[in-house]
Amino acid sequence: MTTILFAAGRRLWAEYEVPLRTALDATGLDYHLTCEAAPETVDYVIYAPGSRLQDFTPYTRLKAVLNLWAGVEKITGNPTLTVPLARMVDAEGLTQGMVEYVTGHVLRHHLGMDAYITNTAREWRPVVPPLAGERPVTILGLGTLGLACAEALRALGFPVTGWSRSVKTIPGITTLHGPDGLAGALRSAEILVLLLPDTAATNDLLDAKTLAQLPRGAVIVNPGRGPLIDDAALIDALDSGQIAHATLDVFRTEPLPAEHPFWAHPKVTVTPHIASETRVPSASRVIAENIRRGEAGEPLLHLVDRDAGY
Ligand code: NAP
């Protein structure tokens, strides 16, 4: 019998219990799924970063921790977690949601939609937008989400540049990598999308220096993580006109405090960390498949590199 502890909180347990059982039943495993168990009996933990479970030491027979979220910055540093950690990668749910968010916000800025949506003066002011082929977009991060967004934008006709840590070759997309490739990735970015994880190496990646490397009037869309951007430097760049607009989904402190200047800034759009939610039915299938793999002695999918931090 495989014991699976759902440690992602009571509220999520109510949403996940039935879909998880459905997905686990389909694997044919002999399992016990519970939200309360003696630590020494648990084989797998289903996890979310805000979980009360922080000390994994008593979980002596634990085989893996399966995170319901894609971002793992709140877990990778936990010294008591010594078993493999898998994160959420879900093409049907999380990835599809992010592709929709990013293409939607890129098209909003590319087409200049705001001028018409807010045209309460009823002024006839035609501004014909360029075609996508004339609007270079750069995506920082070419992982699961960045790559899917890059391919969707390329399919719409945008010239897409992507930047990652390692070398990549992706048909139809200009790729750059590493610290030496960053300036080149920024130089052409009329629209810049951030889909990097929050690690020591990405903290404050967009600061006064790198914001100045973007073309004047560039737009930023950040559904990655708040600490990627130096908030004060971004506000200065918005005020000076260096950056025309920032659409931000993630913040250093969430919920974004009411007094934060982003809320009132006319060139900032705040969305409340909704770019892409984990979708319960498809995420349950991802979790069940990983447990099936673990029990069959197959390598787990979507493992986190704890040293790299993502
Ligand atoms: P991923 O598959 O791990 O991809 C991360 C990408 O970032 C990879 O291409 C990686 O390069 C690159 N990268 C990491 N560190 C770098 C560095 N120092 N320099 C250059 N490139 C670096 O992650 P993902 O699934 O695409 O998700 C990306 C992030 O999106 C998550 O970490 C999470 O923070 C965020 N997210 C937000 C939401 C939301 O609703 N707002 C939802 C889901 C996820 P390599 O390919 O070379 O490793």
mmCIF file of C-alpha atoms and ligand atoms in Angstrom:
data_model
loop_
_atom_site.group_PDB
_atom_site.id
_atom_site.type_symbol
_atom_site.label_atom_id
_atom_site.label_comp_id
_atom_site.label_asym_id
_atom_site.label_seq_id
_atom_site.Cartn_x
_atom_site.Cartn_y
_atom_site.Cartn_z
ATOM 1 C CA MET A 1 0.000 0.000 0.000
ATOM 2 C CA THR A 2 1.391 3.399 -1.024
ATOM 3 C CA THR A 3 0.558 6.152 1.465
ATOM 4 C CA ILE A 4 0.114 9.613 -0.042
ATOM 5 C CA LEU A 5 -0.186 12.615 2.257
ATOM 6 C CA PHE A 6 -1.920 15.685 0.869
ATOM 7 C CA ALA A 7 -0.084 18.457 2.767
ATOM 8 C CA ALA A 8 -1.163 21.434 0.687
ATOM 9 C CA GLY A 9 -3.792 22.648 3.147
ATOM 10 C CA ARG A 10 -7.444 21.980 4.002
ATOM 11 C CA ARG A 11 -8.901 24.335 1.396
ATOM 12 C CA LEU A 12 -7.069 22.642 -1.465
ATOM 13 C CA TRP A 13 -7.831 19.197 -0.037
ATOM 14 C CA ALA A 14 -11.512 19.910 -0.560
ATOM 15 C CA GLU A 15 -10.815 20.713 -4.219
ATOM 16 C CA TYR A 16 -8.300 17.961 -4.915
ATOM 17 C CA GLU A 17 -9.508 14.891 -3.035
ATOM 18 C CA VAL A 18 -11.962 13.586 -5.626
ATOM 19 C CA PRO A 19 -9.902 14.444 -8.777
ATOM 20 C CA LEU A 20 -6.796 12.912 -7.166
ATOM 21 C CA ARG A 21 -8.667 9.704 -6.333
ATOM 22 C CA THR A 22 -9.984 9.552 -9.894
ATOM 23 C CA ALA A 23 -6.481 10.016 -11.315
ATOM 24 C CA LEU A 24 -4.889 7.559 -8.858
ATOM 25 C CA ASP A 25 -7.600 4.939 -9.514
ATOM 26 C CA ALA A 26 -6.706 5.115 -13.209
ATOM 27 C CA THR A 27 -3.103 4.123 -12.421
ATOM 28 C CA GLY A 28 -4.174 0.813 -10.820
ATOM 29 C CA LEU A 29 -2.045 1.530 -7.717
ATOM 30 C CA ASP A 30 -2.935 0.175 -4.292
ATOM 31 C CA TYR A 31 -2.880 3.483 -2.419
ATOM 32 C CA HIS A 32 -4.051 5.309 0.682
ATOM 33 C CA LEU A 33 -4.681 9.037 0.078
ATOM 34 C CA THR A 34 -5.118 11.131 3.200
ATOM 35 C CA CYS A 35 -4.682 14.632 4.572
ATOM 36 C CA GLU A 36 -3.458 13.313 7.935
ATOM 37 C CA ALA A 37 -0.957 10.538 8.504
ATOM 38 C CA ALA A 38 1.743 9.480 10.926
ATOM 39 C CA PRO A 39 4.950 10.827 9.308
ATOM 40 C CA GLU A 40 6.785 7.485 9.359
ATOM 41 C CA THR A 41 4.029 5.879 7.206
ATOM 42 C CA VAL A 42 4.141 8.363 4.323
ATOM 43 C CA ASP A 43 5.592 7.475 0.899
ATOM 44 C CA TYR A 44 4.738 10.648 -1.062
ATOM 45 C CA VAL A 45 3.820 14.175 -0.008
ATOM 46 C CA ILE A 46 1.681 16.389 -2.226
ATOM 47 C CA TYR A 47 2.793 19.877 -1.366
ATOM 48 C CA ALA A 48 2.208 23.611 -1.756
ATOM 49 C CA PRO A 49 4.661 26.284 -0.648
ATOM 50 C CA GLY A 50 2.411 27.689 2.094
ATOM 51 C CA SER A 51 2.032 24.275 3.749
ATOM 52 C CA ARG A 52 2.300 23.909 7.518
ATOM 53 C CA LEU A 53 4.589 20.941 6.883
ATOM 54 C CA GLN A 54 8.089 22.407 6.997
ATOM 55 C CA ASP A 55 10.093 19.755 8.877
ATOM 56 C CA PHE A 56 10.445 16.606 6.784
ATOM 57 C CA THR A 57 12.818 14.929 9.272
ATOM 58 C CA PRO A 58 10.195 12.539 10.753
ATOM 59 C CA TYR A 59 9.141 11.360 7.264
ATOM 60 C CA THR A 60 11.571 8.481 7.310
ATOM 61 C CA ARG A 61 10.201 6.467 4.388
ATOM 62 C CA LEU A 62 9.378 9.419 2.126
ATOM 63 C CA LYS A 63 10.208 8.805 -1.556
ATOM 64 C CA ALA A 64 9.377 12.190 -3.104
ATOM 65 C CA VAL A 65 7.624 15.520 -2.606
ATOM 66 C CA LEU A 66 5.304 16.580 -5.418
ATOM 67 C CA ASN A 67 4.657 20.298 -5.594
ATOM 68 C CA LEU A 68 1.344 21.591 -6.932
ATOM 69 C CA TRP A 69 2.977 24.815 -8.127
ATOM 70 C CA ALA A 70 5.559 25.471 -10.848
ATOM 71 C CA GLY A 71 7.593 27.899 -8.726
ATOM 72 C CA VAL A 72 9.664 26.255 -5.986
ATOM 73 C CA GLU A 73 11.682 29.124 -4.498
ATOM 74 C CA LYS A 74 10.048 28.700 -1.075
ATOM 75 C CA ILE A 75 10.992 25.004 -0.861
ATOM 76 C CA THR A 76 14.395 24.534 -2.454
ATOM 77 C CA GLY A 77 16.224 25.915 0.579
ATOM 78 C CA ASN A 78 14.523 23.602 3.118
ATOM 79 C CA PRO A 79 17.426 21.607 4.602
ATOM 80 C CA THR A 80 15.115 18.888 5.988
ATOM 81 C CA LEU A 81 13.898 18.007 2.491
ATOM 82 C CA THR A 82 16.423 15.478 1.200
ATOM 83 C CA VAL A 83 14.257 13.352 -1.145
ATOM 84 C CA PRO A 84 13.537 14.252 -4.799
ATOM 85 C CA LEU A 85 11.296 17.287 -5.336
ATOM 86 C CA ALA A 86 9.079 17.466 -8.423
ATOM 87 C CA ARG A 87 7.278 20.633 -9.486
ATOM 88 C CA MET A 88 4.103 21.148 -11.509
ATOM 89 C CA VAL A 89 4.456 20.951 -15.265
ATOM 90 C CA ASP A 90 1.063 20.575 -16.895
ATOM 91 C CA ALA A 91 0.659 21.237 -20.590
ATOM 92 C CA GLU A 92 -3.149 21.041 -20.473
ATOM 93 C CA GLY A 93 -3.552 23.468 -17.565
ATOM 94 C CA LEU A 94 -0.674 25.602 -16.343
ATOM 95 C CA THR A 95 1.126 25.948 -19.663
ATOM 96 C CA GLN A 96 -2.023 26.644 -21.665
ATOM 97 C CA GLY A 97 -3.089 29.287 -19.124
ATOM 98 C CA MET A 98 0.272 31.041 -19.335
ATOM 99 C CA VAL A 99 0.234 31.033 -23.133
ATOM 100 C CA GLU A 100 -3.186 32.698 -23.058
ATOM 101 C CA TYR A 101 -2.098 35.324 -20.491
ATOM 102 C CA VAL A 102 1.122 36.200 -22.300
ATOM 103 C CA THR A 103 -0.307 36.330 -25.814
ATOM 104 C CA GLY A 104 -3.262 38.365 -24.536
ATOM 105 C CA HIS A 105 -1.108 40.973 -22.819
ATOM 106 C CA VAL A 106 1.450 41.110 -25.630
ATOM 107 C CA LEU A 107 -1.358 41.681 -28.164
ATOM 108 C CA ARG A 108 -2.935 44.356 -25.941
ATOM 109 C CA HIS A 109 0.273 46.393 -26.044
ATOM 110 C CA HIS A 110 1.172 45.546 -29.622
ATOM 111 C CA LEU A 111 -2.243 46.668 -30.913
ATOM 112 C CA GLY A 112 -2.367 49.753 -28.660
ATOM 113 C CA MET A 113 -5.789 48.665 -27.417
ATOM 114 C CA ASP A 114 -5.752 50.923 -24.357
ATOM 115 C CA ALA A 115 -6.064 54.075 -26.459
ATOM 116 C CA TYR A 116 -9.422 52.890 -27.774
ATOM 117 C CA ILE A 117 -10.716 51.243 -24.604
ATOM 118 C CA THR A 118 -10.145 54.458 -22.625
ATOM 119 C CA ASN A 119 -11.265 56.873 -25.383
ATOM 120 C CA THR A 120 -14.135 58.428 -23.440
ATOM 121 C CA ALA A 121 -13.692 61.736 -25.367
ATOM 122 C CA ARG A 122 -15.014 60.006 -28.512
ATOM 123 C CA GLU A 123 -12.061 61.312 -30.516
ATOM 124 C CA TRP A 124 -11.437 59.808 -33.962
ATOM 125 C CA ARG A 125 -7.687 59.197 -33.652
ATOM 126 C CA PRO A 126 -6.637 56.401 -35.934
ATOM 127 C CA VAL A 127 -3.257 54.885 -35.051
ATOM 128 C CA VAL A 128 -2.659 51.840 -37.191
ATOM 129 C CA PRO A 129 -0.504 49.333 -35.293
ATOM 130 C CA PRO A 130 2.410 47.671 -37.025
ATOM 131 C CA LEU A 131 2.044 44.042 -37.962
ATOM 132 C CA ALA A 132 3.458 41.456 -35.574
ATOM 133 C CA GLY A 133 6.436 40.913 -37.866
ATOM 134 C CA GLU A 134 7.568 44.461 -37.108
ATOM 135 C CA ARG A 135 7.369 44.062 -33.304
ATOM 136 C CA PRO A 136 10.287 42.152 -31.769
ATOM 137 C CA VAL A 137 9.440 40.334 -28.547
ATOM 138 C CA THR A 138 11.966 38.875 -26.106
ATOM 139 C CA ILE A 139 11.210 36.222 -23.531
ATOM 140 C CA LEU A 140 13.611 35.819 -20.616
ATOM 141 C CA GLY A 141 13.336 32.141 -19.679
ATOM 142 C CA LEU A 142 12.901 29.392 -22.228
ATOM 143 C CA GLY A 143 11.694 26.634 -19.933
ATOM 144 C CA THR A 144 8.319 24.929 -20.054
ATOM 145 C CA LEU A 145 6.345 28.177 -19.988
ATOM 146 C CA GLY A 146 8.752 30.501 -21.803
ATOM 147 C CA LEU A 147 9.152 28.097 -24.697
ATOM 148 C CA ALA A 148 5.405 27.548 -25.088
ATOM 149 C CA CYS A 149 4.821 31.323 -25.080
ATOM 150 C CA ALA A 150 7.695 31.887 -27.521
ATOM 151 C CA GLU A 151 6.215 29.355 -29.937
ATOM 152 C CA ALA A 152 2.723 30.849 -29.668
ATOM 153 C CA LEU A 153 4.040 34.368 -30.329
ATOM 154 C CA ARG A 154 6.171 33.144 -33.217
ATOM 155 C CA ALA A 155 3.073 31.463 -34.697
ATOM 156 C CA LEU A 156 1.338 34.877 -34.575
ATOM 157 C CA GLY A 157 4.213 36.354 -36.588
ATOM 158 C CA PHE A 158 6.282 38.116 -33.913
ATOM 159 C CA PRO A 159 10.070 37.934 -34.254
ATOM 160 C CA VAL A 160 10.893 36.195 -30.969
ATOM 161 C CA THR A 161 14.179 36.150 -29.085
ATOM 162 C CA GLY A 162 14.574 33.915 -26.040
ATOM 163 C CA TRP A 163 17.171 33.917 -23.287
ATOM 164 C CA SER A 164 18.072 31.040 -20.988
ATOM 165 C CA ARG A 165 20.910 29.756 -18.811
ATOM 166 C CA SER A 166 21.958 26.964 -21.167
ATOM 167 C CA VAL A 167 22.487 26.934 -24.940
ATOM 168 C CA LYS A 168 19.344 26.137 -26.950
ATOM 169 C CA THR A 169 18.444 25.720 -30.597
ATOM 170 C CA ILE A 170 14.764 26.328 -31.311
ATOM 171 C CA PRO A 171 13.505 26.572 -34.882
ATOM 172 C CA GLY A 172 12.253 30.056 -35.748
ATOM 173 C CA ILE A 173 13.405 31.628 -32.475
ATOM 174 C CA THR A 174 16.616 33.574 -31.892
ATOM 175 C CA THR A 175 18.250 32.184 -28.791
ATOM 176 C CA LEU A 176 20.820 33.729 -26.483
ATOM 177 C CA HIS A 177 22.098 32.464 -23.184
ATOM 178 C CA GLY A 178 24.009 33.286 -20.049
ATOM 179 C CA PRO A 179 25.058 36.653 -18.641
ATOM 180 C CA ASP A 180 26.896 37.547 -21.862
ATOM 181 C CA GLY A 181 23.721 37.050 -23.921
ATOM 182 C CA LEU A 182 21.454 39.244 -21.816
ATOM 183 C CA ALA A 183 22.255 42.651 -23.317
ATOM 184 C CA GLY A 184 21.606 41.295 -26.818
ATOM 185 C CA ALA A 185 18.286 39.815 -25.716
ATOM 186 C CA LEU A 186 17.213 43.152 -24.214
ATOM 187 C CA ARG A 187 18.472 45.397 -27.021
ATOM 188 C CA SER A 188 15.746 44.479 -29.507
ATOM 189 C CA ALA A 189 12.888 43.857 -27.050
ATOM 190 C CA GLU A 190 9.988 46.184 -27.826
ATOM 191 C CA ILE A 191 7.972 43.863 -25.599
ATOM 192 C CA LEU A 192 9.788 41.930 -22.864
ATOM 193 C CA VAL A 193 8.204 38.923 -21.144
ATOM 194 C CA LEU A 194 9.730 37.560 -17.922
ATOM 195 C CA LEU A 195 9.331 33.830 -17.352
ATOM 196 C CA LEU A 196 12.326 33.139 -15.159
ATOM 197 C CA PRO A 197 12.306 31.449 -11.748
ATOM 198 C CA ASP A 198 13.168 33.323 -8.565
ATOM 199 C CA THR A 199 16.747 32.327 -7.722
ATOM 200 C CA ALA A 200 19.835 34.058 -6.376
ATOM 201 C CA ALA A 201 21.001 34.530 -9.980
ATOM 202 C CA THR A 202 17.772 36.145 -11.234
ATOM 203 C CA ASN A 203 17.078 38.464 -8.285
ATOM 204 C CA ASP A 204 16.914 42.104 -9.498
ATOM 205 C CA LEU A 205 17.829 41.004 -13.018
ATOM 206 C CA LEU A 206 15.918 44.022 -14.298
ATOM 207 C CA ASP A 207 17.575 46.940 -12.534
ATOM 208 C CA ALA A 208 18.493 50.462 -13.645
ATOM 209 C CA LYS A 209 21.309 49.157 -15.844
ATOM 210 C CA THR A 210 19.384 46.435 -17.679
ATOM 211 C CA LEU A 211 16.204 48.541 -17.986
ATOM 212 C CA ALA A 212 18.362 51.124 -19.787
ATOM 213 C CA GLN A 213 19.443 48.430 -22.275
ATOM 214 C CA LEU A 214 15.873 48.034 -23.547
ATOM 215 C CA PRO A 215 14.737 50.166 -26.485
ATOM 216 C CA ARG A 216 13.113 53.410 -25.322
ATOM 217 C CA GLY A 217 9.363 52.901 -24.884
ATOM 218 C CA ALA A 218 9.575 49.140 -24.336
ATOM 219 C CA VAL A 219 6.763 47.309 -22.550
ATOM 220 C CA ILE A 220 7.341 44.727 -19.807
ATOM 221 C CA VAL A 221 5.053 41.806 -19.011
ATOM 222 C CA ASN A 222 6.063 39.935 -15.829
ATOM 223 C CA PRO A 223 4.193 36.744 -14.966
ATOM 224 C CA GLY A 224 7.463 35.167 -13.672
ATOM 225 C CA ARG A 225 8.291 36.317 -10.154
ATOM 226 C CA GLY A 226 8.345 39.713 -8.416
ATOM 227 C CA PRO A 227 12.006 39.699 -7.308
ATOM 228 C CA LEU A 228 13.134 39.591 -10.953
ATOM 229 C CA ILE A 229 12.550 43.367 -11.011
ATOM 230 C CA ASP A 230 13.986 46.155 -8.872
ATOM 231 C CA ASP A 231 10.693 47.954 -8.154
ATOM 232 C CA ALA A 232 12.214 51.419 -7.593
ATOM 233 C CA ALA A 233 14.277 51.202 -10.788
ATOM 234 C CA LEU A 234 11.164 50.208 -12.746
ATOM 235 C CA ILE A 235 9.196 53.169 -11.406
ATOM 236 C CA ASP A 236 12.052 55.522 -12.366
ATOM 237 C CA ALA A 237 12.139 53.997 -15.861
ATOM 238 C CA LEU A 238 8.355 54.360 -16.245
ATOM 239 C CA ASP A 239 8.482 57.983 -15.072
ATOM 240 C CA SER A 240 11.293 58.844 -17.478
ATOM 241 C CA GLY A 241 9.524 57.225 -20.461
ATOM 242 C CA GLN A 242 12.246 54.598 -20.890
ATOM 243 C CA ILE A 243 9.556 51.994 -20.192
ATOM 244 C CA ALA A 244 6.104 52.743 -21.631
ATOM 245 C CA HIS A 245 4.116 50.255 -19.553
ATOM 246 C CA ALA A 246 4.539 47.331 -17.181
ATOM 247 C CA THR A 247 1.954 44.587 -16.779
ATOM 248 C CA LEU A 248 2.826 42.825 -13.536
ATOM 249 C CA ASP A 249 1.266 39.638 -12.181
ATOM 250 C CA VAL A 250 3.788 38.839 -9.445
ATOM 251 C CA PHE A 251 5.334 40.924 -6.682
ATOM 252 C CA ARG A 252 7.921 40.813 -3.935
ATOM 253 C CA THR A 253 5.094 40.926 -1.394
ATOM 254 C CA GLU A 254 1.776 39.279 -2.264
ATOM 255 C CA PRO A 255 -0.927 40.417 -2.005
ATOM 256 C CA LEU A 256 0.594 43.682 -3.252
ATOM 257 C CA PRO A 257 0.257 46.109 -0.282
ATOM 258 C CA ALA A 258 -2.370 48.825 -0.807
ATOM 259 C CA GLU A 259 0.249 51.562 -0.375
ATOM 260 C CA HIS A 260 2.610 50.171 -3.036
ATOM 261 C CA PRO A 261 3.174 52.742 -5.820
ATOM 262 C CA PHE A 262 2.440 50.160 -8.539
ATOM 263 C CA TRP A 263 -1.288 50.317 -7.706
ATOM 264 C CA ALA A 264 -1.653 54.006 -8.542
ATOM 265 C CA HIS A 265 0.913 54.272 -11.319
ATOM 266 C CA PRO A 266 -0.789 55.152 -14.632
ATOM 267 C CA LYS A 267 1.684 53.039 -16.591
ATOM 268 C CA VAL A 268 1.340 49.888 -14.510
ATOM 269 C CA THR A 269 -1.283 47.172 -14.822
ATOM 270 C CA VAL A 270 -1.518 44.955 -11.753
ATOM 271 C CA THR A 271 -2.997 41.478 -12.062
ATOM 272 C CA PRO A 272 -3.230 39.509 -8.797
ATOM 273 C CA HIS A 273 -1.040 36.457 -9.528
ATOM 274 C CA ILE A 274 -3.598 34.959 -11.873
ATOM 275 C CA ALA A 275 -1.457 34.544 -14.991
ATOM 276 C CA SER A 276 -1.713 30.794 -14.720
ATOM 277 C CA GLU A 277 -3.325 28.821 -11.933
ATOM 278 C CA THR A 278 -2.732 25.127 -11.397
ATOM 279 C CA ARG A 279 -5.858 23.421 -12.794
ATOM 280 C CA VAL A 280 -7.134 20.723 -10.477
ATOM 281 C CA PRO A 281 -8.154 17.881 -12.851
ATOM 282 C CA SER A 282 -5.079 17.980 -15.097
ATOM 283 C CA ALA A 283 -2.691 18.671 -12.193
ATOM 284 C CA SER A 284 -4.132 15.634 -10.388
ATOM 285 C CA ARG A 285 -3.273 13.491 -13.400
ATOM 286 C CA VAL A 286 0.307 14.862 -13.397
ATOM 287 C CA ILE A 287 0.691 13.999 -9.683
ATOM 288 C CA ALA A 288 -0.807 10.512 -10.114
ATOM 289 C CA GLU A 289 1.457 9.753 -13.071
ATOM 290 C CA ASN A 290 4.541 10.716 -11.062
ATOM 291 C CA ILE A 291 3.496 8.477 -8.162
ATOM 292 C CA ARG A 292 2.869 5.634 -10.617
ATOM 293 C CA ARG A 293 6.346 6.189 -12.046
ATOM 294 C CA GLY A 294 7.907 6.247 -8.592
ATOM 295 C CA GLU A 295 6.230 2.960 -7.642
ATOM 296 C CA ALA A 296 7.210 1.370 -10.969
ATOM 297 C CA GLY A 297 10.859 2.335 -10.463
ATOM 298 C CA GLU A 298 10.745 4.761 -13.395
ATOM 299 C CA PRO A 299 12.413 8.188 -13.171
ATOM 300 C CA LEU A 300 10.145 10.928 -11.846
ATOM 301 C CA LEU A 301 9.156 13.721 -14.205
ATOM 302 C CA HIS A 302 9.712 17.464 -13.630
ATOM 303 C CA LEU A 303 12.421 17.113 -10.985
ATOM 304 C CA VAL A 304 13.833 20.289 -9.478
ATOM 305 C CA ASP A 305 17.576 20.922 -9.552
ATOM 306 C CA ARG A 306 17.974 21.992 -5.934
ATOM 307 C CA ASP A 307 21.434 23.487 -6.519
ATOM 308 C CA ALA A 308 20.231 25.665 -9.419
ATOM 309 C CA GLY A 309 17.109 26.556 -7.414
ATOM 310 C CA TYR A 310 14.518 25.663 -10.080
HETATM 311 P P1 NAP B 1 11.392 26.236 -16.047
HETATM 312 O O1 NAP B 1 10.881 25.209 -17.000
HETATM 313 O O2 NAP B 1 12.211 25.781 -14.895
HETATM 314 O O3 NAP B 1 12.205 27.303 -16.910
HETATM 315 C C1 NAP B 1 12.986 28.299 -16.339
HETATM 316 C C2 NAP B 1 13.751 28.985 -17.454
HETATM 317 O O4 NAP B 1 14.524 30.044 -16.868
HETATM 318 C C3 NAP B 1 14.750 28.052 -18.154
HETATM 319 O O5 NAP B 1 14.783 28.313 -19.531
HETATM 320 C C4 NAP B 1 16.080 28.424 -17.512
HETATM 321 O O6 NAP B 1 17.205 28.210 -18.339
HETATM 322 C C5 NAP B 1 15.878 29.915 -17.306
HETATM 323 N N1 NAP B 1 16.783 30.412 -16.271
HETATM 324 C C6 NAP B 1 16.844 30.077 -14.967
HETATM 325 N N2 NAP B 1 17.840 30.743 -14.355
HETATM 326 C C7 NAP B 1 18.424 31.500 -15.299
HETATM 327 C C8 NAP B 1 19.523 32.395 -15.288
HETATM 328 N N3 NAP B 1 20.211 32.641 -14.164
HETATM 329 N N4 NAP B 1 19.865 33.005 -16.447
HETATM 330 C C9 NAP B 1 19.187 32.756 -17.582
HETATM 331 N N5 NAP B 1 18.117 31.912 -17.665
HETATM 332 C C10 NAP B 1 17.758 31.292 -16.522
HETATM 333 O O7 NAP B 1 10.190 27.063 -15.423
HETATM 334 P P2 NAP B 1 8.733 27.315 -16.043
HETATM 335 O O8 NAP B 1 7.851 26.154 -15.765
HETATM 336 O O9 NAP B 1 8.887 27.777 -17.444
HETATM 337 O O10 NAP B 1 8.248 28.510 -15.098
HETATM 338 C C11 NAP B 1 8.956 29.741 -15.044
HETATM 339 C C12 NAP B 1 8.488 30.545 -13.851
HETATM 340 O O11 NAP B 1 7.185 31.033 -14.073
HETATM 341 C C13 NAP B 1 8.347 29.725 -12.553
HETATM 342 O O12 NAP B 1 9.598 29.569 -11.904
HETATM 343 C C14 NAP B 1 7.410 30.559 -11.756
HETATM 344 O O13 NAP B 1 8.163 31.460 -10.962
HETATM 345 C C15 NAP B 1 6.606 31.334 -12.802
HETATM 346 N N6 NAP B 1 5.179 30.990 -12.839
HETATM 347 C C16 NAP B 1 4.270 31.978 -12.613
HETATM 348 C C17 NAP B 1 2.908 31.687 -12.657
HETATM 349 C C18 NAP B 1 1.887 32.777 -12.464
HETATM 350 O O14 NAP B 1 0.688 32.484 -12.367
HETATM 351 N N7 NAP B 1 2.269 34.019 -12.442
HETATM 352 C C19 NAP B 1 2.484 30.372 -12.913
HETATM 353 C C20 NAP B 1 3.437 29.403 -13.126
HETATM 354 C C21 NAP B 1 4.782 29.710 -13.079
HETATM 355 P P3 NAP B 1 17.609 26.724 -18.808
HETATM 356 O O15 NAP B 1 16.546 26.314 -19.799
HETATM 357 O O16 NAP B 1 18.925 26.919 -19.442
HETATM 358 O O17 NAP B 1 17.613 25.878 -17.566
#
